[in-house]
């Protein structure tokens, strides 16, 4: 499948590498490819500059958001949640129409300091805002409840049988996403329901952030036992 991953941070890079290794044709999307290649320092969360990652992954092209989305059959939103609507706007709704839009972002708002708060929350989710802004895209929220390494390689935890959620209005789109999740090694894929159920998946983040600080590692996940 031709997959465009919008986002050049840890998630975008990790999923790009994983989907490419599975045989998909992957393109990464960014605001300005030249500017992204020109960065020399670590990003806000300490990841090495994009060019360093790309020197080891030269088979994965980097394009502007719209050019990346235009050539894809499926689009992944792996952009900063506070900026996702703007990033997807740059990708252009015509390039998202009819396509599965796999949304892994979190609506984290750092403007009041740490820990971040969720915005939107409770009565709305970022996934719903994205679906509302791009009604012809087939939005599926998933993978936002675990770190990037586990998204791409769930088996790296000793107990690899942990859970991942999917939310969305389009059953076929959720099936397509579930197929990709299975190919990555996810076994316990829980369909939470329509796109409003993404509120629940996004509201797991405050718990996730507390666990991160308490456990001293981001390498953990939720497992739903029943
Ligand atoms: P990130 O730093 O949250 O986002 C990086 C991407 O956001 C870059 O592609 C950047 O564009 C884009 N961006 C930043 N400001 C923008 C703006 N003003 N307009 C348009 N685009 C903008 O990267 P990340 O850590 O990989 O996380 C990606 C998403 O996944 C986030 O929503 C995060 O909450 C969620 N998530 C992350 C993890 C994780 O392990 N890191 C786990 C679960 C979910 P450029 O390429 O142009 O710089």
mmCIF file of C-alpha atoms and ligand atoms in Angstrom:
data_model
loop_
_atom_site.group_PDB
_atom_site.id
_atom_site.type_symbol
_atom_site.label_atom_id
_atom_site.label_comp_id
_atom_site.label_asym_id
_atom_site.label_seq_id
_atom_site.Cartn_x
_atom_site.Cartn_y
_atom_site.Cartn_z
ATOM 1 C CA UNK A 1 0.000 0.000 0.000
ATOM 2 C CA UNK A 2 1.136 3.594 -0.567
ATOM 3 C CA UNK A 3 1.254 5.213 2.869
ATOM 4 C CA UNK A 4 1.909 8.884 3.650
ATOM 5 C CA UNK A 5 2.989 9.588 7.186
ATOM 6 C CA UNK A 6 2.510 13.226 8.080
ATOM 7 C CA UNK A 7 5.008 14.009 10.824
ATOM 8 C CA UNK A 8 8.783 13.837 11.105
ATOM 9 C CA UNK A 9 9.059 13.325 14.872
ATOM 10 C CA UNK A 10 9.749 10.071 16.684
ATOM 11 C CA UNK A 11 6.369 8.575 15.732
ATOM 12 C CA UNK A 12 6.564 9.495 12.048
ATOM 13 C CA UNK A 13 10.100 8.150 11.712
ATOM 14 C CA UNK A 14 9.350 4.948 13.634
ATOM 15 C CA UNK A 15 6.148 4.102 11.759
ATOM 16 C CA UNK A 16 7.776 5.002 8.434
ATOM 17 C CA UNK A 17 10.602 2.551 9.097
ATOM 18 C CA UNK A 18 8.197 -0.168 10.255
ATOM 19 C CA UNK A 19 5.727 0.137 7.362
ATOM 20 C CA UNK A 20 8.550 0.308 4.863
ATOM 21 C CA UNK A 21 10.091 -2.855 6.346
ATOM 22 C CA UNK A 22 6.697 -4.548 5.855
ATOM 23 C CA UNK A 23 6.918 -3.775 2.131
ATOM 24 C CA UNK A 24 4.691 -0.698 1.920
ATOM 25 C CA UNK A 25 5.667 2.307 -0.174
ATOM 26 C CA UNK A 26 6.117 5.067 2.377
ATOM 27 C CA UNK A 27 6.497 8.817 2.033
ATOM 28 C CA UNK A 28 6.957 11.206 4.956
ATOM 29 C CA UNK A 29 5.260 14.601 5.084
ATOM 30 C CA UNK A 30 6.548 17.814 6.641
ATOM 31 C CA UNK A 31 5.857 21.562 6.416
ATOM 32 C CA UNK A 32 8.975 22.455 4.441
ATOM 33 C CA UNK A 33 11.312 19.614 3.373
ATOM 34 C CA UNK A 34 14.320 21.900 2.951
ATOM 35 C CA UNK A 35 13.881 23.402 6.406
ATOM 36 C CA UNK A 36 13.431 19.950 7.969
ATOM 37 C CA UNK A 37 16.616 18.664 6.313
ATOM 38 C CA UNK A 38 18.498 21.804 7.368
ATOM 39 C CA UNK A 39 17.863 21.351 11.105
ATOM 40 C CA UNK A 40 21.048 20.392 12.917
ATOM 41 C CA UNK A 41 20.054 20.163 16.589
ATOM 42 C CA UNK A 42 17.827 17.723 18.461
ATOM 43 C CA UNK A 43 14.082 18.388 18.333
ATOM 44 C CA UNK A 44 11.952 19.510 21.305
ATOM 45 C CA UNK A 45 11.968 16.022 22.844
ATOM 46 C CA UNK A 46 15.660 15.364 22.218
ATOM 47 C CA UNK A 47 15.352 13.230 19.070
ATOM 48 C CA UNK A 48 18.348 13.593 16.712
ATOM 49 C CA UNK A 49 17.910 15.855 13.688
ATOM 50 C CA UNK A 50 15.798 14.454 10.861
ATOM 51 C CA UNK A 51 18.753 14.416 8.446
ATOM 52 C CA UNK A 52 20.612 11.998 10.732
ATOM 53 C CA UNK A 53 17.673 9.553 10.704
ATOM 54 C CA UNK A 54 17.226 10.035 6.969
ATOM 55 C CA UNK A 55 20.865 9.240 6.198
ATOM 56 C CA UNK A 56 20.042 5.689 7.383
ATOM 57 C CA UNK A 57 16.621 5.652 5.659
ATOM 58 C CA UNK A 58 17.251 7.258 2.293
ATOM 59 C CA UNK A 59 14.688 5.052 0.555
ATOM 60 C CA UNK A 60 11.903 6.983 2.357
ATOM 61 C CA UNK A 61 11.268 10.305 0.590
ATOM 62 C CA UNK A 62 10.353 13.518 2.425
ATOM 63 C CA UNK A 63 7.761 15.770 0.801
ATOM 64 C CA UNK A 64 5.596 18.736 1.745
ATOM 65 C CA UNK A 65 2.395 17.624 3.536
ATOM 66 C CA UNK A 66 0.194 18.073 0.441
ATOM 67 C CA UNK A 67 2.591 16.288 -1.938
ATOM 68 C CA UNK A 68 2.975 13.373 0.468
ATOM 69 C CA UNK A 69 -0.786 12.989 1.009
ATOM 70 C CA UNK A 70 -1.583 13.328 -2.704
ATOM 71 C CA UNK A 71 0.349 10.186 -3.658
ATOM 72 C CA UNK A 72 -0.947 7.981 -0.814
ATOM 73 C CA UNK A 73 -3.793 5.498 -0.449
ATOM 74 C CA UNK A 74 -3.684 5.783 3.348
ATOM 75 C CA UNK A 75 -2.532 8.771 5.412
ATOM 76 C CA UNK A 76 -1.202 8.733 8.984
ATOM 77 C CA UNK A 77 -1.490 11.841 11.145
ATOM 78 C CA UNK A 78 1.626 11.828 13.331
ATOM 79 C CA UNK A 79 1.838 15.567 13.885
ATOM 80 C CA UNK A 80 1.866 17.610 17.094
ATOM 81 C CA UNK A 81 -1.739 17.335 18.304
ATOM 82 C CA UNK A 82 -2.021 21.055 18.991
ATOM 83 C CA UNK A 83 -1.102 21.679 15.329
ATOM 84 C CA UNK A 84 -2.717 18.671 13.635
ATOM 85 C CA UNK A 85 -5.674 20.577 12.154
ATOM 86 C CA UNK A 86 -3.284 23.068 10.647
ATOM 87 C CA UNK A 87 -0.956 20.330 9.342
ATOM 88 C CA UNK A 88 -3.884 18.432 7.795
ATOM 89 C CA UNK A 89 -5.158 21.685 6.318
ATOM 90 C CA UNK A 90 -1.773 22.033 4.603
ATOM 91 C CA UNK A 91 -2.180 18.449 3.341
ATOM 92 C CA UNK A 92 -5.461 19.676 1.756
ATOM 93 C CA UNK A 93 -8.846 18.027 2.088
ATOM 94 C CA UNK A 94 -8.884 16.913 -1.574
ATOM 95 C CA UNK A 95 -5.785 14.787 -0.871
ATOM 96 C CA UNK A 96 -7.489 13.154 2.133
ATOM 97 C CA UNK A 97 -10.922 12.580 0.595
ATOM 98 C CA UNK A 98 -11.994 8.926 0.519
ATOM 99 C CA UNK A 99 -8.765 7.824 2.222
ATOM 100 C CA UNK A 100 -8.250 6.114 5.543
ATOM 101 C CA UNK A 101 -6.740 8.714 7.889
ATOM 102 C CA UNK A 102 -5.052 6.901 10.746
ATOM 103 C CA UNK A 103 -4.796 9.401 13.591
ATOM 104 C CA UNK A 104 -2.186 8.643 16.255
ATOM 105 C CA UNK A 105 -1.959 12.179 17.652
ATOM 106 C CA UNK A 106 -2.758 13.384 21.151
ATOM 107 C CA UNK A 107 -4.302 16.786 21.916
ATOM 108 C CA UNK A 108 -1.650 17.729 24.468
ATOM 109 C CA UNK A 109 -1.614 21.393 25.452
ATOM 110 C CA UNK A 110 1.687 22.452 27.044
ATOM 111 C CA UNK A 111 0.774 26.155 27.209
ATOM 112 C CA UNK A 112 0.143 26.032 30.979
ATOM 113 C CA UNK A 113 3.379 24.113 31.680
ATOM 114 C CA UNK A 114 3.841 20.537 32.850
ATOM 115 C CA UNK A 115 2.059 18.183 32.954
ATOM 116 C CA UNK A 116 0.207 19.075 29.766
ATOM 117 C CA UNK A 117 -3.592 19.163 29.740
ATOM 118 C CA UNK A 118 -5.908 17.751 27.085
ATOM 119 C CA UNK A 119 -7.597 20.156 24.713
ATOM 120 C CA UNK A 120 -10.214 19.211 23.575
ATOM 121 C CA UNK A 121 -11.421 16.815 26.293
ATOM 122 C CA UNK A 122 -14.502 15.186 27.871
ATOM 123 C CA UNK A 123 -17.218 16.190 25.426
ATOM 124 C CA UNK A 124 -15.026 16.207 22.318
ATOM 125 C CA UNK A 125 -11.779 14.712 21.025
ATOM 126 C CA UNK A 126 -9.124 15.739 18.540
ATOM 127 C CA UNK A 127 -10.143 12.788 16.357
ATOM 128 C CA UNK A 128 -13.687 14.166 16.148
ATOM 129 C CA UNK A 129 -12.385 17.621 15.289
ATOM 130 C CA UNK A 130 -10.300 16.090 12.509
ATOM 131 C CA UNK A 131 -13.274 14.059 11.221
ATOM 132 C CA UNK A 132 -15.442 17.215 11.382
ATOM 133 C CA UNK A 133 -12.882 19.336 9.521
ATOM 134 C CA UNK A 134 -12.271 16.655 6.870
ATOM 135 C CA UNK A 135 -15.651 14.940 6.474
ATOM 136 C CA UNK A 136 -14.588 12.991 3.379
ATOM 137 C CA UNK A 137 -11.618 11.385 5.146
ATOM 138 C CA UNK A 138 -12.191 8.068 6.949
ATOM 139 C CA UNK A 139 -10.634 8.830 10.324
ATOM 140 C CA UNK A 140 -9.517 5.989 12.601
ATOM 141 C CA UNK A 141 -7.989 6.858 15.954
ATOM 142 C CA UNK A 142 -5.435 4.325 17.130
ATOM 143 C CA UNK A 143 -2.000 3.763 18.722
ATOM 144 C CA UNK A 144 -2.054 7.051 20.675
ATOM 145 C CA UNK A 145 -1.994 5.189 24.019
ATOM 146 C CA UNK A 146 1.560 3.802 23.742
ATOM 147 C CA UNK A 147 5.050 5.001 22.885
ATOM 148 C CA UNK A 148 6.326 5.019 19.307
ATOM 149 C CA UNK A 149 8.607 2.017 19.779
ATOM 150 C CA UNK A 150 5.713 -0.136 20.978
ATOM 151 C CA UNK A 151 3.441 1.074 18.181
ATOM 152 C CA UNK A 152 5.862 -0.430 15.669
ATOM 153 C CA UNK A 153 7.111 -3.383 17.714
ATOM 154 C CA UNK A 154 4.666 -4.472 20.427
ATOM 155 C CA UNK A 155 6.622 -7.701 20.875
ATOM 156 C CA UNK A 156 9.553 -5.862 22.403
ATOM 157 C CA UNK A 157 7.840 -6.032 25.815
ATOM 158 C CA UNK A 158 8.251 -9.394 27.556
ATOM 159 C CA UNK A 159 4.447 -9.655 27.661
ATOM 160 C CA UNK A 160 3.715 -8.582 24.084
ATOM 161 C CA UNK A 161 0.007 -9.319 24.374
ATOM 162 C CA UNK A 162 -1.033 -5.806 25.364
ATOM 163 C CA UNK A 163 -3.967 -3.822 24.009
ATOM 164 C CA UNK A 164 -4.503 -1.266 21.264
ATOM 165 C CA UNK A 165 -7.744 0.601 20.566
ATOM 166 C CA UNK A 166 -9.451 1.677 17.349
ATOM 167 C CA UNK A 167 -12.216 4.292 17.064
ATOM 168 C CA UNK A 168 -13.975 5.471 13.934
ATOM 169 C CA UNK A 169 -17.239 5.731 12.022
ATOM 170 C CA UNK A 170 -16.204 3.643 8.997
ATOM 171 C CA UNK A 171 -16.078 -0.149 9.657
ATOM 172 C CA UNK A 172 -14.033 -0.849 6.505
ATOM 173 C CA UNK A 173 -11.482 1.799 7.429
ATOM 174 C CA UNK A 174 -11.159 0.242 10.879
ATOM 175 C CA UNK A 175 -10.603 -3.156 9.252
ATOM 176 C CA UNK A 176 -7.850 -1.732 7.066
ATOM 177 C CA UNK A 177 -6.178 -0.218 10.123
ATOM 178 C CA UNK A 178 -6.597 -3.439 12.120
ATOM 179 C CA UNK A 179 -4.817 -5.278 9.280
ATOM 180 C CA UNK A 180 -1.871 -2.882 9.531
ATOM 181 C CA UNK A 181 -1.814 -3.217 13.327
ATOM 182 C CA UNK A 182 -1.766 -7.015 13.038
ATOM 183 C CA UNK A 183 1.093 -6.822 10.554
ATOM 184 C CA UNK A 184 3.042 -4.756 13.101
ATOM 185 C CA UNK A 185 2.454 -7.527 15.649
ATOM 186 C CA UNK A 186 -0.537 -6.224 17.641
ATOM 187 C CA UNK A 187 -2.750 -9.052 18.824
ATOM 188 C CA UNK A 188 -5.334 -7.493 21.162
ATOM 189 C CA UNK A 189 -7.090 -4.905 18.962
ATOM 190 C CA UNK A 190 -10.178 -3.508 20.681
ATOM 191 C CA UNK A 191 -12.798 -1.680 18.614
ATOM 192 C CA UNK A 192 -14.106 0.992 20.977
ATOM 193 C CA UNK A 193 -16.854 2.144 18.621
ATOM 194 C CA UNK A 194 -17.555 5.265 16.593
ATOM 195 C CA UNK A 195 -15.331 8.319 16.415
ATOM 196 C CA UNK A 196 -16.735 9.730 19.683
ATOM 197 C CA UNK A 197 -15.077 6.790 21.461
ATOM 198 C CA UNK A 198 -11.734 8.443 20.691
ATOM 199 C CA UNK A 199 -12.507 10.669 23.692
ATOM 200 C CA UNK A 200 -11.799 7.667 25.899
ATOM 201 C CA UNK A 201 -8.575 6.744 24.095
ATOM 202 C CA UNK A 202 -7.321 10.329 24.290
ATOM 203 C CA UNK A 203 -8.325 10.643 27.959
ATOM 204 C CA UNK A 204 -6.008 7.741 28.805
ATOM 205 C CA UNK A 205 -3.118 10.151 28.305
ATOM 206 C CA UNK A 206 -3.149 11.753 31.767
ATOM 207 C CA UNK A 207 -2.853 8.234 33.261
ATOM 208 C CA UNK A 208 -0.156 7.334 30.738
ATOM 209 C CA UNK A 209 1.859 10.471 31.609
ATOM 210 C CA UNK A 210 1.655 9.736 35.359
ATOM 211 C CA UNK A 211 2.743 6.131 34.773
ATOM 212 C CA UNK A 212 5.698 7.370 32.722
ATOM 213 C CA UNK A 213 6.883 9.492 35.606
ATOM 214 C CA UNK A 214 6.150 6.846 38.255
ATOM 215 C CA UNK A 215 7.720 3.919 36.385
ATOM 216 C CA UNK A 216 10.657 5.952 35.053
ATOM 217 C CA UNK A 217 10.248 4.474 31.570
ATOM 218 C CA UNK A 218 7.936 4.968 28.597
ATOM 219 C CA UNK A 219 8.214 1.302 27.664
ATOM 220 C CA UNK A 220 4.920 0.039 29.057
ATOM 221 C CA UNK A 221 1.376 -0.329 27.791
ATOM 222 C CA UNK A 222 -2.192 -0.900 28.878
ATOM 223 C CA UNK A 223 -3.468 -4.473 28.849
ATOM 224 C CA UNK A 224 -7.205 -5.035 29.126
ATOM 225 C CA UNK A 225 -7.767 -8.264 31.029
ATOM 226 C CA UNK A 226 -11.190 -9.927 30.651
HETATM 227 P P1 LIG B 1 5.712 15.908 17.543
HETATM 228 O O1 LIG B 1 6.920 16.667 17.928
HETATM 229 O O2 LIG B 1 4.559 15.882 18.496
HETATM 230 O O3 LIG B 1 5.181 16.424 16.114
HETATM 231 C C1 LIG B 1 6.094 16.615 15.094
HETATM 232 C C2 LIG B 1 5.366 16.982 13.838
HETATM 233 O O4 LIG B 1 4.420 18.043 14.063
HETATM 234 C C3 LIG B 1 6.368 17.471 12.789
HETATM 235 O O5 LIG B 1 6.152 16.810 11.566
HETATM 236 C C4 LIG B 1 6.045 18.942 12.672
HETATM 237 O O6 LIG B 1 6.198 19.446 11.359
HETATM 238 C C5 LIG B 1 4.577 19.005 13.018
HETATM 239 N N1 LIG B 1 4.263 20.370 13.453
HETATM 240 C C6 LIG B 1 4.780 21.017 14.531
HETATM 241 N N2 LIG B 1 4.308 22.289 14.558
HETATM 242 C C7 LIG B 1 3.511 22.440 13.485
HETATM 243 C C8 LIG B 1 2.761 23.519 12.960
HETATM 244 N N3 LIG B 1 2.726 24.724 13.554
HETATM 245 N N4 LIG B 1 2.043 23.310 11.825
HETATM 246 C C9 LIG B 1 2.054 22.101 11.210
HETATM 247 N N5 LIG B 1 2.758 21.034 11.655
HETATM 248 C C10 LIG B 1 3.480 21.208 12.765
HETATM 249 O O7 LIG B 1 6.199 14.419 17.164
HETATM 250 P P2 LIG B 1 5.998 13.001 17.833
HETATM 251 O O8 LIG B 1 6.587 12.940 19.196
HETATM 252 O O9 LIG B 1 6.473 12.051 16.791
HETATM 253 O O10 LIG B 1 4.419 12.841 18.039
HETATM 254 C C11 LIG B 1 3.527 12.892 16.936
HETATM 255 C C12 LIG B 1 2.091 12.771 17.454
HETATM 256 O O11 LIG B 1 1.915 11.456 18.030
HETATM 257 C C13 LIG B 1 1.751 13.757 18.560
HETATM 258 O O12 LIG B 1 0.424 14.175 18.423
HETATM 259 C C14 LIG B 1 1.926 12.946 19.840
HETATM 260 O O13 LIG B 1 1.106 13.414 20.907
HETATM 261 C C15 LIG B 1 1.470 11.569 19.385
HETATM 262 N N6 LIG B 1 2.087 10.460 20.103
HETATM 263 C C16 LIG B 1 3.425 10.454 20.318
HETATM 264 C C17 LIG B 1 4.016 9.357 20.960
HETATM 265 C C18 LIG B 1 5.522 9.282 21.121
HETATM 266 O O14 LIG B 1 6.034 8.202 21.525
HETATM 267 N N7 LIG B 1 6.264 10.333 20.825
HETATM 268 C C19 LIG B 1 3.231 8.302 21.412
HETATM 269 C C20 LIG B 1 1.838 8.345 21.192
HETATM 270 C C21 LIG B 1 1.268 9.425 20.504
HETATM 271 P P3 LIG B 1 7.659 19.550 10.676
HETATM 272 O O15 LIG B 1 7.951 18.176 10.164
HETATM 273 O O16 LIG B 1 7.452 20.544 9.617
HETATM 274 O O17 LIG B 1 8.600 19.993 11.763
#
